[in-house]
XYZ file of N, CA and C in Angstrom:
597
model
N -27.554 1.507 -25.011
C -27.272 0.222 -25.662
C -26.042 -0.381 -24.996
N -26.178 -1.601 -24.447
C -25.010 -2.205 -23.797
C -23.897 -2.496 -24.801
N -22.685 -2.285 -24.359
C -21.508 -2.589 -25.160
C -20.793 -3.768 -24.505
N -20.587 -4.823 -25.258
C -19.920 -6.003 -24.726
C -18.430 -5.901 -24.994
N -17.641 -6.029 -23.929
C -16.193 -5.966 -24.064
C -15.573 -7.082 -23.246
N -14.476 -7.597 -23.722
C -13.716 -8.594 -22.975
C -12.635 -7.842 -22.211
N -12.863 -7.634 -20.936
C -11.935 -6.874 -20.107
C -11.329 -7.819 -19.077
N -10.003 -7.814 -18.992
C -9.317 -8.687 -18.040
C -8.322 -7.860 -17.223
N -8.198 -8.199 -15.964
C -7.282 -7.485 -15.075
C -6.627 -8.485 -14.143
N -5.321 -8.471 -14.112
C -4.583 -9.307 -13.181
C -3.722 -8.400 -12.316
N -3.865 -8.527 -11.008
C -3.063 -7.722 -10.083
C -2.234 -8.653 -9.212
N -1.058 -8.210 -8.883
C -0.165 -8.997 -8.036
C 0.457 -8.094 -6.974
N 0.707 -8.667 -5.806
C 1.512 -8.033 -4.773
C 2.787 -8.856 -4.657
N 3.939 -8.197 -4.651
C 5.197 -8.929 -4.571
C 6.119 -8.295 -3.539
N 7.031 -9.092 -3.044
C 8.118 -8.622 -2.195
C 9.412 -9.112 -2.825
N 10.309 -8.204 -3.132
C 11.619 -8.558 -3.659
C 12.603 -8.607 -2.500
N 13.352 -9.692 -2.402
C 14.290 -9.881 -1.297
C 15.710 -9.828 -1.842
N 16.506 -8.936 -1.281
C 17.888 -8.794 -1.715
C 18.690 -10.035 -1.334
N 19.620 -10.431 -2.197
C 20.477 -11.578 -1.940
C 21.216 -11.384 -0.618
N 21.197 -12.405 0.197
C 21.876 -12.340 1.488
C 20.962 -12.037 2.657
N 19.729 -11.608 2.385
C 18.765 -11.359 3.456
C 18.024 -12.662 3.760
N 18.119 -13.111 4.994
C 17.439 -14.349 5.383
C 15.953 -14.077 5.556
N 15.128 -14.998 5.035
C 13.685 -14.846 5.232
C 13.030 -16.221 5.334
N 11.860 -16.230 5.944
C 11.101 -17.467 6.118
C 9.625 -17.098 6.249
N 8.801 -18.120 6.400
C 7.376 -17.921 6.655
C 6.723 -17.030 5.592
N 7.064 -17.257 4.317
C 6.422 -16.502 3.236
C 4.930 -16.822 3.226
N 4.114 -15.782 3.221
C 2.665 -15.953 3.283
C 1.995 -15.095 2.218
N 0.799 -15.515 1.831
C -0.011 -14.702 0.941
C -1.472 -14.981 1.247
N -2.321 -14.040 0.925
C -3.742 -14.257 1.155
C -4.589 -13.274 0.379
N -5.800 -13.698 0.083
C -6.799 -12.801 -0.499
C -7.720 -12.326 0.607
N -8.247 -11.136 0.459
C -9.195 -10.632 1.440
C -10.506 -11.404 1.328
N -11.154 -11.607 2.458
C -12.473 -12.241 2.447
C -13.514 -11.304 1.855
N -13.296 -10.001 2.033
C -14.238 -8.996 1.534
C -13.599 -8.228 0.390
N -14.256 -8.228 -0.765
C -13.760 -7.542 -1.948
C -14.913 -6.825 -2.640
N -14.587 -5.851 -3.456
C -15.611 -5.160 -4.246
C -16.156 -6.116 -5.304
N -17.475 -6.050 -5.511
C -18.142 -6.888 -6.504
C -18.907 -5.976 -7.450
N -18.703 -6.166 -8.754
C -19.342 -5.320 -9.761
C -20.252 -6.162 -10.647
N -21.516 -5.763 -10.796
C -22.417 -6.515 -11.683
C -22.136 -6.199 -13.147
N -22.175 -7.209 -13.988
C -22.055 -7.027 -15.433
C -23.117 -7.882 -16.110
N -23.309 -7.691 -17.413
C -24.305 -8.491 -18.136
C -23.904 -9.959 -18.168
N -22.620 -10.251 -17.948
C -22.147 -11.634 -17.949
C -22.095 -12.230 -16.543
N -22.511 -11.452 -15.537
C -22.454 -11.915 -14.157
C -21.570 -11.020 -13.312
N -21.450 -11.357 -12.039
C -20.667 -10.531 -11.121
C -19.172 -10.702 -11.348
N -18.451 -9.589 -11.217
C -16.995 -9.592 -11.288
C -16.457 -9.171 -9.933
N -15.590 -9.993 -9.360
C -15.006 -9.707 -8.057
C -13.630 -9.071 -8.260
N -13.421 -7.901 -7.654
C -12.123 -7.234 -7.691
C -11.274 -7.819 -6.561
N -10.655 -8.975 -6.841
C -9.959 -9.748 -5.818
C -8.628 -9.091 -5.452
N -8.476 -8.761 -4.188
C -7.257 -8.123 -3.691
C -6.679 -8.914 -2.526
N -5.418 -8.650 -2.200
C -4.804 -9.429 -1.137
C -3.522 -8.819 -0.611
N -2.680 -9.667 -0.057
C -1.459 -9.228 0.593
C -0.407 -10.341 0.523
N 0.850 -9.968 0.750
C 1.947 -10.921 0.876
C 2.805 -10.499 2.066
N 3.495 -11.453 2.670
C 4.316 -11.153 3.851
C 5.462 -12.147 3.966
N 6.562 -11.692 4.543
C 7.674 -12.575 4.894
C 8.213 -12.156 6.253
N 8.786 -13.109 6.968
C 9.555 -12.813 8.171
C 11.024 -12.799 7.750
N 11.688 -11.690 7.959
C 13.061 -11.526 7.487
C 13.994 -11.218 8.647
N 15.275 -11.429 8.408
C 16.296 -11.104 9.409
C 17.429 -10.366 8.721
N 17.779 -9.202 9.258
C 18.920 -8.439 8.763
C 19.822 -8.142 9.950
N 21.051 -8.635 9.896
C 21.975 -8.406 11.007
C 21.452 -8.932 12.324
N 20.858 -10.102 12.321
C 20.275 -10.751 13.505
C 19.077 -9.996 14.066
N 18.476 -9.114 13.244
C 17.301 -8.363 13.689
C 16.085 -8.859 12.919
N 15.213 -9.638 13.566
C 14.057 -10.193 12.869
C 12.907 -9.185 12.791
N 12.161 -9.234 11.698
C 10.986 -8.387 11.548
C 10.084 -9.014 10.495
N 8.831 -8.593 10.477
C 7.893 -9.021 9.429
C 7.706 -7.875 8.445
N 7.709 -8.212 7.159
C 7.521 -7.240 6.086
C 6.272 -7.629 5.310
N 5.350 -6.672 5.149
C 4.057 -6.937 4.525
C 3.822 -5.942 3.395
N 3.229 -6.406 2.307
C 2.862 -5.550 1.181
C 1.409 -5.815 0.814
N 0.659 -4.745 0.503
C -0.750 -4.910 0.157
C -1.214 -3.801 -0.784
N -2.414 -3.954 -1.311
C -3.066 -2.949 -2.152
C -4.555 -3.013 -1.843
N -5.021 -2.056 -1.045
C -6.413 -2.079 -0.593
C -7.358 -1.518 -1.646
N -8.634 -1.834 -1.468
C -9.721 -1.382 -2.354
C -9.709 0.136 -2.524
N -9.730 0.622 -3.789
C -9.627 2.061 -4.002
C -10.931 2.854 -3.951
N -12.049 2.235 -4.297
C -13.251 3.028 -4.562
C -14.363 2.900 -3.519
N -14.458 1.776 -2.851
C -15.589 1.535 -1.951
C -15.080 1.542 -0.511
N -15.379 2.629 0.196
C -14.819 2.837 1.535
C -15.134 1.709 2.510
N -16.389 1.244 2.631
C -16.649 0.161 3.595
C -15.834 -1.108 3.309
N -15.644 -1.433 2.034
C -14.845 -2.607 1.686
C -13.393 -2.382 2.093
N -12.859 -1.204 1.798
C -11.470 -0.876 2.168
C -11.289 -0.956 3.686
N -12.252 -0.472 4.439
C -12.149 -0.507 5.896
C -12.110 -1.942 6.418
N -12.923 -2.810 5.846
C -12.927 -4.217 6.261
C -11.594 -4.864 5.902
N -11.062 -4.547 4.734
C -9.760 -5.092 4.346
C -8.663 -4.625 5.304
N -8.723 -3.367 5.741
C -7.744 -2.868 6.711
C -7.821 -3.673 8.006
N -9.038 -3.976 8.460
C -9.187 -4.773 9.680
C -8.682 -6.193 9.464
N -8.881 -6.733 8.257
C -8.350 -8.062 7.950
C -6.824 -8.062 8.016
N -6.190 -6.954 7.599
C -4.736 -6.847 7.726
C -4.325 -6.859 9.193
N -5.049 -6.107 10.006
C -4.741 -6.017 11.437
C -4.892 -7.380 12.105
N -5.953 -8.102 11.749
C -6.218 -9.404 12.359
C -5.383 -10.527 11.753
N -4.826 -10.292 10.554
C -4.091 -11.341 9.846
C -2.592 -11.131 9.885
N -1.993 -10.634 8.792
C -0.521 -10.556 8.743
C 0.091 -9.590 9.750
N -0.679 -8.621 10.249
C -0.135 -7.708 11.254
C -0.114 -8.346 12.647
N -0.755 -9.487 12.817
C -0.847 -10.129 14.132
C 0.428 -10.931 14.393
N 1.468 -10.247 14.815
C 2.759 -10.870 15.092
C 3.426 -10.132 16.240
N 4.287 -10.836 16.964
C 5.082 -10.199 18.008
C 6.373 -9.621 17.452
N 6.643 -9.878 16.164
C 7.844 -9.332 15.546
C 7.689 -7.838 15.294
N 8.806 -7.152 15.158
C 8.746 -5.785 14.654
C 8.134 -5.852 13.266
N 7.376 -4.824 12.889
C 6.549 -4.906 11.694
C 6.760 -3.699 10.789
N 6.943 -3.969 9.492
C 6.995 -2.939 8.461
C 5.975 -3.321 7.399
N 5.061 -2.401 7.083
C 4.033 -2.660 6.072
C 4.069 -1.555 5.031
N 4.015 -1.945 3.769
C 4.048 -0.979 2.678
C 2.913 -1.287 1.712
N 2.571 -0.296 0.886
C 1.596 -0.570 -0.156
C 0.793 0.647 -0.551
N -0.046 0.428 -1.527
C -1.048 1.415 -1.926
C -2.268 1.142 -1.063
N -2.374 1.871 0.040
C -3.455 1.632 1.001
C -4.745 2.338 0.591
N -4.661 3.225 -0.402
C -5.834 3.941 -0.901
C -6.603 4.666 0.194
N -5.888 5.100 1.223
C -6.501 5.852 2.311
C -5.527 6.941 2.749
N -5.922 8.207 2.650
C -5.037 9.302 3.042
C -5.099 9.554 4.548
N -4.186 10.349 5.072
C -4.191 10.627 6.511
C -5.391 11.431 6.993
N -6.069 12.131 6.094
C -7.216 12.937 6.526
C -8.225 13.035 5.393
N -9.448 13.450 5.755
C -10.497 13.594 4.759
C -11.493 12.450 4.822
N -12.430 12.454 3.871
C -13.527 11.491 3.881
C -13.061 10.051 3.711
N -11.915 9.838 3.047
C -11.434 8.481 2.778
C -10.409 8.009 3.805
N -10.311 8.699 4.951
C -9.245 8.408 5.915
C -9.604 7.342 6.940
N -10.778 6.745 6.855
C -11.207 5.806 7.893
C -10.239 4.622 8.040
N -9.819 4.030 6.922
C -8.895 2.896 7.005
C -7.553 3.336 7.597
N -7.092 4.523 7.216
C -5.843 5.063 7.773
C -5.967 5.187 9.296
N -7.095 5.713 9.751
C -7.300 5.883 11.186
C -7.342 4.536 11.900
N -7.921 3.532 11.258
C -7.940 2.185 11.843
C -6.517 1.636 11.974
N -5.738 1.773 10.925
C -4.390 1.216 10.912
C -3.468 1.909 11.910
N -3.717 3.182 12.193
C -2.864 3.931 13.115
C -3.522 4.140 14.479
N -4.611 3.419 14.743
C -5.339 3.522 16.007
C -4.593 2.751 17.094
N -4.278 3.386 18.235
C -3.553 2.687 19.307
C -4.254 1.420 19.782
N -5.586 1.383 19.760
C -6.296 0.189 20.230
C -6.186 -0.973 19.250
N -5.729 -0.697 18.034
C -5.556 -1.747 17.031
C -4.088 -2.115 16.842
N -3.246 -1.745 17.778
C -1.832 -2.077 17.665
C -1.012 -0.982 17.023
N -1.593 0.166 16.847
C -0.983 1.396 16.328
C 0.230 1.213 15.428
N 0.004 1.423 14.138
C 1.088 1.523 13.180
C 1.474 2.995 13.072
N 2.733 3.262 12.817
C 3.211 4.632 12.632
C 3.462 4.886 11.154
N 2.899 5.950 10.636
C 3.130 6.395 9.270
C 4.467 7.127 9.271
N 5.490 6.580 8.598
C 6.826 7.136 8.746
C 7.003 8.485 8.052
N 6.237 8.761 6.997
C 6.466 9.982 6.222
C 6.438 11.245 7.085
N 5.383 11.506 7.863
C 5.352 12.755 8.628
C 6.335 12.799 9.793
N 6.981 11.671 10.110
C 7.969 11.699 11.193
C 9.306 12.260 10.743
N 9.521 12.369 9.415
C 10.819 12.837 8.935
C 10.740 14.034 7.992
N 9.547 14.445 7.596
C 9.443 15.576 6.667
C 8.103 16.286 6.821
N 8.117 17.592 6.518
C 6.881 18.377 6.502
C 6.279 18.451 5.110
N 6.978 17.896 4.123
C 6.473 17.891 2.750
C 5.177 17.085 2.700
N 4.154 17.543 1.950
C 2.901 16.786 1.893
C 3.072 15.397 1.295
N 4.070 15.194 0.440
C 4.378 13.860 -0.057
C 3.281 13.224 -0.882
N 2.593 14.017 -1.697
C 1.502 13.464 -2.507
C 2.034 12.408 -3.473
N 1.397 11.259 -3.493
C 1.849 10.144 -4.319
C 0.896 9.804 -5.461
N -0.281 10.351 -5.469
C -1.303 9.945 -6.431
C -2.167 11.139 -6.801
N -2.625 11.307 -7.963
C -2.627 10.398 -9.097
C -2.429 11.207 -10.377
N -1.700 10.647 -11.309
C -1.528 11.280 -12.611
C -2.681 10.864 -13.536
N -2.792 11.537 -14.669
C -3.869 11.247 -15.616
C -3.765 9.813 -16.123
N -4.891 9.280 -16.544
C -4.953 7.889 -16.990
C -3.932 7.584 -18.084
N -3.741 8.507 -19.003
C -2.795 8.298 -20.101
C -1.382 8.764 -19.759
N -1.184 9.260 -18.529
C 0.129 9.692 -18.036
C 0.720 10.841 -18.837
N -0.131 11.593 -19.546
C 0.367 12.650 -20.422
C 0.052 14.051 -19.916
N -0.388 14.177 -18.672
C -0.659 15.505 -18.135
C 0.647 16.285 -18.006
N 0.685 17.531 -18.482
C 1.947 18.288 -18.482
C 2.461 18.620 -17.089
N 1.574 18.891 -16.159
C 1.977 19.169 -14.776
C 1.412 18.074 -13.871
N 2.095 17.816 -12.787
C 1.639 16.776 -11.870
C 0.265 17.122 -11.304
N -0.583 16.115 -11.234
C -1.907 16.274 -10.615
C -1.994 15.511 -9.293
N -0.843 15.057 -8.785
C -0.846 14.337 -7.511
C -1.341 15.259 -6.403
N -2.365 14.815 -5.700
C -2.965 15.655 -4.660
C -3.384 14.860 -3.426
N -2.893 13.636 -3.301
C -3.210 12.836 -2.121
C -2.062 11.876 -1.822
N -1.910 11.533 -0.552
C -0.837 10.629 -0.126
C -1.478 9.340 0.369
N -1.471 8.328 -0.501
C -2.121 7.058 -0.177
C -1.160 5.866 -0.253
N 0.059 6.102 -0.737
C 1.087 5.059 -0.778
C 1.938 5.235 0.471
N 1.854 4.270 1.362
C 2.355 4.467 2.720
C 3.404 3.435 3.103
N 4.262 3.831 4.043
C 5.165 2.925 4.737
C 4.811 3.048 6.218
N 4.362 1.942 6.799
C 3.920 1.926 8.189
C 4.825 1.003 8.996
N 5.093 1.385 10.237
C 5.884 0.536 11.126
C 5.161 0.397 12.455
N 5.511 -0.656 13.184
C 4.947 -0.809 14.528
C 6.078 -0.992 15.528
N 5.882 -0.472 16.672
C 6.791 -0.362 17.822
C 7.669 0.859 17.651
N 7.875 1.542 18.756
C 8.665 2.775 18.733
C 10.125 2.501 18.414
N 10.527 1.234 18.492
C 11.921 0.899 18.228
C 12.272 1.062 16.750
N 11.305 0.855 15.865
C 11.551 1.004 14.428
C 11.351 2.471 14.069
N 12.405 3.115 13.629
C 12.335 4.549 13.358
C 12.772 4.851 11.927
N 12.199 5.901 11.380
C 12.581 6.343 10.040
C 13.738 7.318 10.135
N 14.740 7.142 9.296
C 15.867 8.065 9.194
C 15.569 9.107 8.122
N 14.971 8.661 7.013
C 14.655 9.562 5.911
C 13.554 8.938 5.061
N 12.929 9.762 4.250
C 11.913 9.281 3.310
C 11.863 10.246 2.137
N 11.611 9.712 0.945
C 11.531 10.559 -0.235
C 10.630 9.922 -1.281
N 10.140 10.752 -2.200
C 9.362 10.264 -3.331
C 10.300 9.899 -4.472
N 9.902 8.916 -5.245
C 10.653 8.489 -6.420
C 9.734 8.631 -7.635
N 10.234 9.260 -8.679
C 9.440 9.414 -9.891
C 8.641 10.694 -9.952
N 8.818 11.553 -8.956
C 8.044 12.796 -8.915
C 8.536 13.821 -9.933
N 9.736 13.623 -10.473
C 10.281 14.545 -11.462
C 10.556 13.857 -12.795
N 10.888 12.575 -12.750
C 11.318 11.876 -13.964
C 10.178 11.712 -14.962
N 10.493 11.936 -16.232
C 9.537 11.734 -17.315
C 10.214 10.929 -18.412
N 9.422 10.229 -19.214
C 9.960 9.528 -20.367
C 10.354 10.551 -21.426
N 11.147 10.147 -22.444
C 11.514 11.098 -23.503
C 10.315 11.735 -24.190
N 9.194 11.027 -24.229
C 7.999 11.590 -24.866
C 7.156 12.423 -23.898
N 7.621 12.554 -22.654
C 6.932 13.418 -21.701
C 5.929 12.740 -20.800
N 5.871 11.404 -20.814
C 4.909 10.685 -19.976
C 5.475 10.481 -18.572
N 4.575 10.451 -17.597
C 4.962 10.058 -16.246
C 5.225 8.561 -16.244
N 6.098 8.107 -15.363
C 6.435 6.679 -15.305
C 5.266 5.846 -14.797
N 4.410 6.444 -13.998
C 3.277 5.739 -13.417
C 2.246 6.772 -12.985
N 1.041 6.300 -12.662
C 0.050 7.233 -12.131
C 0.325 7.546 -10.658
N 1.205 6.772 -10.030
C 1.625 7.010 -8.648
C 3.119 7.286 -8.607
N 3.552 8.007 -7.583
C 4.972 8.127 -7.284
C 5.339 7.047 -6.272
N 6.597 6.620 -6.309
C 7.067 5.653 -5.320
C 7.500 6.349 -4.040
N 7.536 5.599 -2.964
C 7.994 6.109 -1.669
C 9.136 5.225 -1.187
N 10.244 5.855 -0.823
C 11.413 5.122 -0.306
C 11.734 5.684 1.063
N 11.962 4.794 2.019
C 12.338 5.234 3.371
C 13.501 4.410 3.866
N 14.378 5.056 4.627
C 15.444 4.337 5.324
C 15.012 4.174 6.786
N 14.992 2.932 7.263
C 14.522 2.651 8.617
C 15.646 2.046 9.444
N 15.597 2.263 10.742
C 16.485 1.574 11.662
C 15.652 0.576 12.456
N 16.158 -0.664 12.524
C 15.475 -1.721 13.274
C 16.460 -2.252 14.301
N 16.329 -1.850 15.551
C 17.290 -2.286 16.586
C 17.294 -3.802 16.775
């Protein structure tokens, strides 16, 4: 028996800019290819996208990009990764990209990761393994965030850079230990923080 529910979801990608950091060319876009789900009321499109700015710190210009790729349908996620490569990643500036890419470095869901780090596609470098041997699992906790022990078993929240000049000094997870007073995890994902040098 079908159950009718009014379900709404709004997702946003944002970039927070610290006071004093010069930026320009703020851009945003939706992917041309998105997951589509049939419902009794018609098709629902899981609309996803990206945001980007060109920033300057200490006279060092670079592009900063944030995105959240499709989590469940691999072919859609792969097309979105290529759209990133052909779109906001297409710059001569030094490039830093962050986000929930929903693609781990290895395994059945790694195709988008391999595309993003493929030398023929402008090779992005995943900074995490350049500074630590820790597996750095970022996802995923239980839906209600009440699991007593962490169930994170995949690393899909990434910081990527392009050009050998941009190097990672350090990287760490945020939220991997902290719990609310009632014992809940702060999120189903852990955050990733990296210190980078941009010559």
